[in-house]
Amino acid sequence: MTGPDPRPAALDLLVLGSGVAGLSAAVRAAGVHGMRVGVLTKGELTQTTTRWAQGGVAAVLGEDPDSTDLHLADTLAAGAGLCDTDAVRVLVDEGPGRVNELIALGAMFDRDEEGRLQLAREGGHSLPRVVHAGGAATGVEIERALVEAVHATAAALHEHAFAAELLVEAGRCRGVVAYDRDGRRHEVRAEHVLLATGGAGQLFAVTTNPLEATGDGVAMALRAGVAVADVEFVQFHPTALHHPRMPRPLLSEALRGHGALLRDVHGERFVDELAPRDEVSRAMTRRMLALGVDHCLLDATGLEAFDQRFPTIAAALAEVGLDPAADWLPIAPAAHYLCGGIVTDLDGSSSLPGLWAAGEVACSGVHGANRLASNSLLEGMVFAFRVVERIERGDAGPSATGAMRAVLAGDVGPHAIGGRRAADWSPPPSWERPIPVPVDDSPASDPADAVSRARARLQRAMTAGAGVLRSATSLDETSEVVEAAASDLVGPTRTVTAWEARNLVDVARAVVVAARTRTESRGAHTRGDFPGRDPDLRARIVLDAAG
Ligand code: SIN
């Protein structure tokens, strides 16, 4: 990010984040509608969770007996009663068009010898419908195509700029406060701001997400009192390689789609390999607890041509000395995806006029309590497109559609999903207030060390108490550690790592409050003390300024 522009022409659209959602919006807004678009990201443009996506994009593109109705039914079943059916309908109907546009932009998906798209099957899908690239390197290819396109169209690219707070004036989002590499403060103004900052896997000690996944967009929204929901639904991917490397190398669900088997450490099978992710992760965690071990095994020895079909996974395994043709691979669940986030309507509008959200940062209602495999890249493309079209048509603020019904319409009756405000929630304080006195300002203390210790402490506590299995006791214990980590972070350190750690604290607080409020087990949220599903809790837990 360079210094302040002497003639700061306001942008039409400022996009925060450079993954599939952010760049899809930027390319459409600038390339198709000629909007003046800026993209702002805390790292380099290519440093995003999208790059790490393996399996692919679920969309009805083949000539097989699949139909969008089946895709809809599979998504609703995985979401455990909390998907917004209208939002899922939009996702499955509009998804194929968005994938075809990506292909037209130059993204190369894997094809068979006749040139037809290869379709893989993954957990929770009743048929093969997942398109992929480079075997299991789909995210890299999508990011490559979008980065090329955005370079050709966007008016301003701000890399290494950390967005800290939303600029809110007269009840409307007008831009963000961002800091450049030298810690200088800038106000980046725009008519519309799209948060596409991804998820928060770094809340946990064991995750498949890159270091950058620190919940920055959700945290900014929480501090501004913008409605956030469903954050208790943190999806754990069952087949992360059990290895000290962090982020954990992912062994794509496509392996199970191709016939890989799950076994316990005694070699016994114990779960349907193609069940939705929450079921598989829960079954694995229970099996590991029963056997007193920290991993299970993935048996991919029966897969033909592993190296050709999954070259990037084969390479990752070779690096750690594993041969999928001969070895059963050690695996354990790892935090993978935040199903909830900033509540949006069917066009990506948040509860704050002028602020939009798309992709993992958003709660559009398509994932409910547990996301169906390979629906995430699709969601990013579909809802980013809708944000841009809505802005182009004229902005009317949020409507009571999609997940936004839970905020604007409250109790909406037995069919649509209403909202409940979490009783013990109030928005965390803005960083724009005077910086508090540091807890430990002795010359001997190293602020960078304090920050990384606090982050690691929070991550361990979240994994232990707010992970795959939770209870009131474990959540209370986690909350205490999160508050201790928060007080370790009070201080004047204006560094990206300190801001990220503070964002993790704000999001961790939200996850814990929502998980405490949801006194039932549903989808990716499992309470040992409330093992059943409670029909009265078929509602979104909403965290906002009205809480
Ligand atoms: C995977 O390849 O297993 C991950 C895909 C996803 O998260 O949907």
PDB file of N, CA and C in Angstrom, residues 4-72:
ATOM      1  N   PRO A   4      -1.152   7.924   1.218  1.00  0.00           N
ATOM      2  CA  PRO A   4      -2.495   8.356   0.855  1.00  0.00           C
ATOM      3  C   PRO A   4      -2.504   9.004  -0.528  1.00  0.00           C
ATOM      4  N   ASP A   5      -3.508   8.681  -1.299  1.00  0.00           N
ATOM      5  CA  ASP A   5      -3.655   9.244  -2.630  1.00  0.00           C
ATOM      6  C   ASP A   5      -3.977  10.731  -2.476  1.00  0.00           C
ATOM      7  N   PRO A   6      -3.226  11.633  -3.107  1.00  0.00           N
ATOM      8  CA  PRO A   6      -3.512  13.057  -2.957  1.00  0.00           C
ATOM      9  C   PRO A   6      -4.891  13.418  -3.526  1.00  0.00           C
ATOM     10  N   ARG A   7      -5.390  12.633  -4.477  1.00  0.00           N
ATOM     11  CA  ARG A   7      -6.730  12.888  -5.020  1.00  0.00           C
ATOM     12  C   ARG A   7      -7.563  11.645  -4.790  1.00  0.00           C
ATOM     13  N   PRO A   8      -7.960  11.378  -3.550  1.00  0.00           N
ATOM     14  CA  PRO A   8      -8.579  10.088  -3.274  1.00  0.00           C
ATOM     15  C   PRO A   8      -9.951   9.944  -3.922  1.00  0.00           C
ATOM     16  N   ALA A   9      -9.966   9.602  -5.225  1.00  0.00           N
ATOM     17  CA  ALA A   9     -11.241   9.377  -5.909  1.00  0.00           C
ATOM     18  C   ALA A   9     -11.894   8.187  -5.240  1.00  0.00           C
ATOM     19  N   ALA A  10     -13.118   8.380  -4.722  1.00  0.00           N
ATOM     20  CA  ALA A  10     -13.759   7.269  -4.007  1.00  0.00           C
ATOM     21  C   ALA A  10     -13.982   6.111  -4.971  1.00  0.00           C
ATOM     22  N   LEU A  11     -13.729   4.926  -4.445  1.00  0.00           N
ATOM     23  CA  LEU A  11     -13.970   3.725  -5.246  1.00  0.00           C
ATOM     24  C   LEU A  11     -15.466   3.449  -5.268  1.00  0.00           C
ATOM     25  N   ASP A  12     -15.929   2.790  -6.343  1.00  0.00           N
ATOM     26  CA  ASP A  12     -17.309   2.296  -6.322  1.00  0.00           C
ATOM     27  C   ASP A  12     -17.399   1.100  -5.382  1.00  0.00           C
ATOM     28  N   LEU A  13     -16.391   0.234  -5.468  1.00  0.00           N
ATOM     29  CA  LEU A  13     -16.409  -0.999  -4.670  1.00  0.00           C
ATOM     30  C   LEU A  13     -15.009  -1.281  -4.155  1.00  0.00           C
ATOM     31  N   LEU A  14     -14.908  -1.431  -2.837  1.00  0.00           N
ATOM     32  CA  LEU A  14     -13.648  -1.868  -2.230  1.00  0.00           C
ATOM     33  C   LEU A  14     -13.829  -3.313  -1.798  1.00  0.00           C
ATOM     34  N   VAL A  15     -12.981  -4.204  -2.317  1.00  0.00           N
ATOM     35  CA  VAL A  15     -13.067  -5.624  -1.986  1.00  0.00           C
ATOM     36  C   VAL A  15     -11.940  -5.952  -1.010  1.00  0.00           C
ATOM     37  N   LEU A  16     -12.291  -6.519   0.128  1.00  0.00           N
ATOM     38  CA  LEU A  16     -11.275  -6.957   1.078  1.00  0.00           C
ATOM     39  C   LEU A  16     -11.110  -8.464   0.945  1.00  0.00           C
ATOM     40  N   GLY A  17      -9.915  -8.894   0.600  1.00  0.00           N
ATOM     41  CA  GLY A  17      -9.658 -10.324   0.447  1.00  0.00           C
ATOM     42  C   GLY A  17      -9.520 -10.656  -1.025  1.00  0.00           C
ATOM     43  N   SER A  18      -8.666 -11.644  -1.317  1.00  0.00           N
ATOM     44  CA  SER A  18      -8.351 -11.928  -2.725  1.00  0.00           C
ATOM     45  C   SER A  18      -8.514 -13.412  -3.060  1.00  0.00           C
ATOM     46  N   GLY A  19      -9.433 -14.070  -2.365  1.00  0.00           N
ATOM     47  CA  GLY A  19      -9.758 -15.453  -2.716  1.00  0.00           C
ATOM     48  C   GLY A  19     -10.840 -15.484  -3.787  1.00  0.00           C
ATOM     49  N   VAL A  20     -11.475 -16.645  -3.925  1.00  0.00           N
ATOM     50  CA  VAL A  20     -12.416 -16.814  -5.028  1.00  0.00           C
ATOM     51  C   VAL A  20     -13.564 -15.805  -4.979  1.00  0.00           C
ATOM     52  N   ALA A  21     -14.081 -15.513  -3.783  1.00  0.00           N
ATOM     53  CA  ALA A  21     -15.227 -14.591  -3.698  1.00  0.00           C
ATOM     54  C   ALA A  21     -14.786 -13.176  -4.048  1.00  0.00           C
ATOM     55  N   GLY A  22     -13.726 -12.725  -3.411  1.00  0.00           N
ATOM     56  CA  GLY A  22     -13.283 -11.340  -3.618  1.00  0.00           C
ATOM     57  C   GLY A  22     -12.904 -11.079  -5.061  1.00  0.00           C
ATOM     58  N   LEU A  23     -12.113 -11.964  -5.633  1.00  0.00           N
ATOM     59  CA  LEU A  23     -11.651 -11.698  -6.997  1.00  0.00           C
ATOM     60  C   LEU A  23     -12.769 -11.898  -8.016  1.00  0.00           C
ATOM     61  N   SER A  24     -13.678 -12.846  -7.765  1.00  0.00           N
ATOM     62  CA  SER A  24     -14.811 -12.993  -8.694  1.00  0.00           C
ATOM     63  C   SER A  24     -15.611 -11.696  -8.738  1.00  0.00           C
ATOM     64  N   ALA A  25     -15.829 -11.100  -7.559  1.00  0.00           N
ATOM     65  CA  ALA A  25     -16.589  -9.841  -7.521  1.00  0.00           C
ATOM     66  C   ALA A  25     -15.812  -8.734  -8.214  1.00  0.00           C
ATOM     67  N   ALA A  26     -14.523  -8.646  -7.923  1.00  0.00           N
ATOM     68  CA  ALA A  26     -13.722  -7.553  -8.490  1.00  0.00           C
ATOM     69  C   ALA A  26     -13.703  -7.643 -10.009  1.00  0.00           C
ATOM     70  N   VAL A  27     -13.527  -8.854 -10.524  1.00  0.00           N
ATOM     71  CA  VAL A  27     -13.428  -9.026 -11.978  1.00  0.00           C
ATOM     72  C   VAL A  27     -14.762  -8.673 -12.636  1.00  0.00           C
ATOM     73  N   ARG A  28     -15.843  -9.110 -12.041  1.00  0.00           N
ATOM     74  CA  ARG A  28     -17.150  -8.807 -12.653  1.00  0.00           C
ATOM     75  C   ARG A  28     -17.450  -7.297 -12.568  1.00  0.00           C
ATOM     76  N   ALA A  29     -17.224  -6.729 -11.383  1.00  0.00           N
ATOM     77  CA  ALA A  29     -17.588  -5.316 -11.192  1.00  0.00           C
ATOM     78  C   ALA A  29     -16.776  -4.422 -12.128  1.00  0.00           C
ATOM     79  N   ALA A  30     -15.472  -4.689 -12.225  1.00  0.00           N
ATOM     80  CA  ALA A  30     -14.624  -3.815 -13.045  1.00  0.00           C
ATOM     81  C   ALA A  30     -14.721  -4.205 -14.518  1.00  0.00           C
ATOM     82  N   GLY A  31     -14.636  -5.506 -14.790  1.00  0.00           N
ATOM     83  CA  GLY A  31     -14.543  -5.968 -16.176  1.00  0.00           C
ATOM     84  C   GLY A  31     -15.867  -5.887 -16.916  1.00  0.00           C
ATOM     85  N   VAL A  32     -16.970  -6.189 -16.250  1.00  0.00           N
ATOM     86  CA  VAL A  32     -18.273  -6.217 -16.939  1.00  0.00           C
ATOM     87  C   VAL A  32     -19.016  -4.889 -16.758  1.00  0.00           C
ATOM     88  N   HIS A  33     -18.970  -4.340 -15.541  1.00  0.00           N
ATOM     89  CA  HIS A  33     -19.788  -3.140 -15.287  1.00  0.00           C
ATOM     90  C   HIS A  33     -18.975  -1.849 -15.261  1.00  0.00           C
ATOM     91  N   GLY A  34     -17.667  -1.983 -15.431  1.00  0.00           N
ATOM     92  CA  GLY A  34     -16.837  -0.773 -15.485  1.00  0.00           C
ATOM     93  C   GLY A  34     -16.795   0.007 -14.181  1.00  0.00           C
ATOM     94  N   MET A  35     -17.037  -0.674 -13.059  1.00  0.00           N
ATOM     95  CA  MET A  35     -16.949   0.040 -11.772  1.00  0.00           C
ATOM     96  C   MET A  35     -15.483   0.299 -11.438  1.00  0.00           C
ATOM     97  N   ARG A  36     -15.261   1.343 -10.623  1.00  0.00           N
ATOM     98  CA  ARG A  36     -13.911   1.610 -10.135  1.00  0.00           C
ATOM     99  C   ARG A  36     -13.728   0.752  -8.872  1.00  0.00           C
ATOM    100  N   VAL A  37     -12.877  -0.267  -9.004  1.00  0.00           N
ATOM    101  CA  VAL A  37     -12.780  -1.286  -7.955  1.00  0.00           C
ATOM    102  C   VAL A  37     -11.384  -1.287  -7.338  1.00  0.00           C
ATOM    103  N   GLY A  38     -11.323  -1.392  -6.033  1.00  0.00           N
ATOM    104  CA  GLY A  38     -10.048  -1.589  -5.345  1.00  0.00           C
ATOM    105  C   GLY A  38     -10.070  -2.935  -4.643  1.00  0.00           C
ATOM    106  N   VAL A  39      -8.920  -3.612  -4.615  1.00  0.00           N
ATOM    107  CA  VAL A  39      -8.803  -4.868  -3.863  1.00  0.00           C
ATOM    108  C   VAL A  39      -7.730  -4.649  -2.814  1.00  0.00           C
ATOM    109  N   LEU A  40      -8.073  -4.949  -1.575  1.00  0.00           N
ATOM    110  CA  LEU A  40      -7.136  -4.734  -0.477  1.00  0.00           C
ATOM    111  C   LEU A  40      -6.931  -6.062   0.249  1.00  0.00           C
ATOM    112  N   THR A  41      -5.667  -6.429   0.458  1.00  0.00           N
ATOM    113  CA  THR A  41      -5.401  -7.706   1.123  1.00  0.00           C
ATOM    114  C   THR A  41      -4.178  -7.580   2.018  1.00  0.00           C
ATOM    115  N   LYS A  42      -4.173  -8.365   3.092  1.00  0.00           N
ATOM    116  CA  LYS A  42      -3.092  -8.175   4.074  1.00  0.00           C
ATOM    117  C   LYS A  42      -1.783  -8.805   3.632  1.00  0.00           C
ATOM    118  N   GLY A  43      -1.851  -9.702   2.637  1.00  0.00           N
ATOM    119  CA  GLY A  43      -0.606 -10.304   2.146  1.00  0.00           C
ATOM    120  C   GLY A  43      -0.437  -9.991   0.680  1.00  0.00           C
ATOM    121  N   GLU A  44       0.027 -10.990  -0.068  1.00  0.00           N
ATOM    122  CA  GLU A  44       0.029 -10.832  -1.512  1.00  0.00           C
ATOM    123  C   GLU A  44      -1.284 -11.364  -2.046  1.00  0.00           C
ATOM    124  N   LEU A  45      -1.602 -10.963  -3.271  1.00  0.00           N
ATOM    125  CA  LEU A  45      -2.890 -11.327  -3.849  1.00  0.00           C
ATOM    126  C   LEU A  45      -3.132 -12.847  -3.809  1.00  0.00           C
ATOM    127  N   THR A  46      -2.089 -13.614  -4.026  1.00  0.00           N
ATOM    128  CA  THR A  46      -2.262 -15.074  -4.117  1.00  0.00           C
ATOM    129  C   THR A  46      -2.254 -15.765  -2.747  1.00  0.00           C
ATOM    130  N   GLN A  47      -2.039 -15.006  -1.676  1.00  0.00           N
ATOM    131  CA  GLN A  47      -1.963 -15.619  -0.337  1.00  0.00           C
ATOM    132  C   GLN A  47      -3.356 -15.761   0.249  1.00  0.00           C
ATOM    133  N   THR A  48      -4.088 -16.788  -0.159  1.00  0.00           N
ATOM    134  CA  THR A  48      -5.470 -16.929   0.309  1.00  0.00           C
ATOM    135  C   THR A  48      -5.773 -18.400   0.588  1.00  0.00           C
ATOM    136  N   THR A  49      -6.849 -18.618   1.326  1.00  0.00           N
ATOM    137  CA  THR A  49      -7.255 -20.001   1.613  1.00  0.00           C
ATOM    138  C   THR A  49      -7.714 -20.698   0.338  1.00  0.00           C
ATOM    139  N   THR A  50      -8.241 -19.922  -0.615  1.00  0.00           N
ATOM    140  CA  THR A  50      -8.679 -20.530  -1.879  1.00  0.00           C
ATOM    141  C   THR A  50      -7.570 -21.380  -2.495  1.00  0.00           C
ATOM    142  N   ARG A  51      -6.355 -20.896  -2.454  1.00  0.00           N
ATOM    143  CA  ARG A  51      -5.219 -21.640  -3.030  1.00  0.00           C
ATOM    144  C   ARG A  51      -5.079 -23.035  -2.442  1.00  0.00           C
ATOM    145  N   TRP A  52      -5.527 -23.195  -1.193  1.00  0.00           N
ATOM    146  CA  TRP A  52      -5.350 -24.482  -0.509  1.00  0.00           C
ATOM    147  C   TRP A  52      -6.492 -25.447  -0.811  1.00  0.00           C
ATOM    148  N   ALA A  53      -7.525 -24.969  -1.488  1.00  0.00           N
ATOM    149  CA  ALA A  53      -8.690 -25.833  -1.713  1.00  0.00           C
ATOM    150  C   ALA A  53      -8.308 -26.986  -2.637  1.00  0.00           C
ATOM    151  N   GLN A  54      -8.696 -28.158  -2.245  1.00  0.00           N
ATOM    152  CA  GLN A  54      -8.287 -29.338  -3.022  1.00  0.00           C
ATOM    153  C   GLN A  54      -9.424 -29.848  -3.889  1.00  0.00           C
ATOM    154  N   GLY A  55     -10.375 -30.552  -3.240  1.00  0.00           N
ATOM    155  CA  GLY A  55     -11.381 -31.361  -3.925  1.00  0.00           C
ATOM    156  C   GLY A  55     -11.964 -30.756  -5.178  1.00  0.00           C
ATOM    157  N   GLY A  56     -12.576 -29.562  -5.063  1.00  0.00           N
ATOM    158  CA  GLY A  56     -13.108 -28.960  -6.264  1.00  0.00           C
ATOM    159  C   GLY A  56     -14.340 -28.135  -6.050  1.00  0.00           C
ATOM    160  N   VAL A  57     -15.143 -28.077  -7.101  1.00  0.00           N
ATOM    161  CA  VAL A  57     -16.354 -27.265  -7.107  1.00  0.00           C
ATOM    162  C   VAL A  57     -17.524 -28.182  -7.452  1.00  0.00           C
ATOM    163  N   ALA A  58     -18.505 -28.230  -6.556  1.00  0.00           N
ATOM    164  CA  ALA A  58     -19.690 -29.055  -6.814  1.00  0.00           C
ATOM    165  C   ALA A  58     -20.675 -28.243  -7.648  1.00  0.00           C
ATOM    166  N   ALA A  59     -21.011 -28.742  -8.811  1.00  0.00           N
ATOM    167  CA  ALA A  59     -21.993 -28.040  -9.659  1.00  0.00           C
ATOM    168  C   ALA A  59     -22.514 -29.027 -10.687  1.00  0.00           C
ATOM    169  N   VAL A  60     -23.756 -28.869 -11.063  1.00  0.00           N
ATOM    170  CA  VAL A  60     -24.372 -29.825 -11.980  1.00  0.00           C
ATOM    171  C   VAL A  60     -24.001 -29.454 -13.410  1.00  0.00           C
ATOM    172  N   LEU A  61     -22.918 -30.051 -13.891  1.00  0.00           N
ATOM    173  CA  LEU A  61     -22.382 -29.717 -15.210  1.00  0.00           C
ATOM    174  C   LEU A  61     -22.371 -30.901 -16.158  1.00  0.00           C
ATOM    175  N   GLY A  62     -22.562 -32.109 -15.632  1.00  0.00           N
ATOM    176  CA  GLY A  62     -22.412 -33.299 -16.471  1.00  0.00           C
ATOM    177  C   GLY A  62     -23.696 -33.648 -17.192  1.00  0.00           C
ATOM    178  N   GLU A  63     -23.590 -34.689 -18.025  1.00  0.00           N
ATOM    179  CA  GLU A  63     -24.802 -35.143 -18.725  1.00  0.00           C
ATOM    180  C   GLU A  63     -25.352 -36.395 -18.038  1.00  0.00           C
ATOM    181  N   ASP A  64     -24.945 -36.606 -16.798  1.00  0.00           N
ATOM    182  CA  ASP A  64     -25.375 -37.792 -16.056  1.00  0.00           C
ATOM    183  C   ASP A  64     -26.750 -37.533 -15.438  1.00  0.00           C
ATOM    184  N   PRO A  65     -27.258 -38.512 -14.699  1.00  0.00           N
ATOM    185  CA  PRO A  65     -28.616 -38.324 -14.159  1.00  0.00           C
ATOM    186  C   PRO A  65     -28.704 -37.302 -13.032  1.00  0.00           C
ATOM    187  N   ASP A  66     -27.654 -36.568 -12.802  1.00  0.00           N
ATOM    188  CA  ASP A  66     -27.705 -35.575 -11.721  1.00  0.00           C
ATOM    189  C   ASP A  66     -28.678 -34.462 -12.093  1.00  0.00           C
ATOM    190  N   SER A  67     -29.169 -33.787 -11.093  1.00  0.00           N
ATOM    191  CA  SER A  67     -30.011 -32.630 -11.355  1.00  0.00           C
ATOM    192  C   SER A  67     -29.773 -31.659 -10.227  1.00  0.00           C
ATOM    193  N   THR A  68     -30.122 -30.418 -10.474  1.00  0.00           N
ATOM    194  CA  THR A  68     -29.931 -29.437  -9.419  1.00  0.00           C
ATOM    195  C   THR A  68     -30.798 -29.778  -8.193  1.00  0.00           C
ATOM    196  N   ASP A  69     -31.918 -30.462  -8.405  1.00  0.00           N
ATOM    197  CA  ASP A  69     -32.749 -30.835  -7.244  1.00  0.00           C
ATOM    198  C   ASP A  69     -32.009 -31.795  -6.317  1.00  0.00           C
ATOM    199  N   LEU A  70     -31.239 -32.705  -6.912  1.00  0.00           N
ATOM    200  CA  LEU A  70     -30.467 -33.642  -6.079  1.00  0.00           C
ATOM    201  C   LEU A  70     -29.352 -32.907  -5.339  1.00  0.00           C
ATOM    202  N   HIS A  71     -28.711 -31.982  -6.029  1.00  0.00           N
ATOM    203  CA  HIS A  71     -27.658 -31.191  -5.372  1.00  0.00           C
ATOM    204  C   HIS A  71     -28.270 -30.418  -4.205  1.00  0.00           C
ATOM    205  N   LEU A  72     -29.456 -29.860  -4.448  1.00  0.00           N
ATOM    206  CA  LEU A  72     -30.166 -29.139  -3.390  1.00  0.00           C
ATOM    207  C   LEU A  72     -30.456 -30.078  -2.214  1.00  0.00           C
TER     208      LEU A  72
END
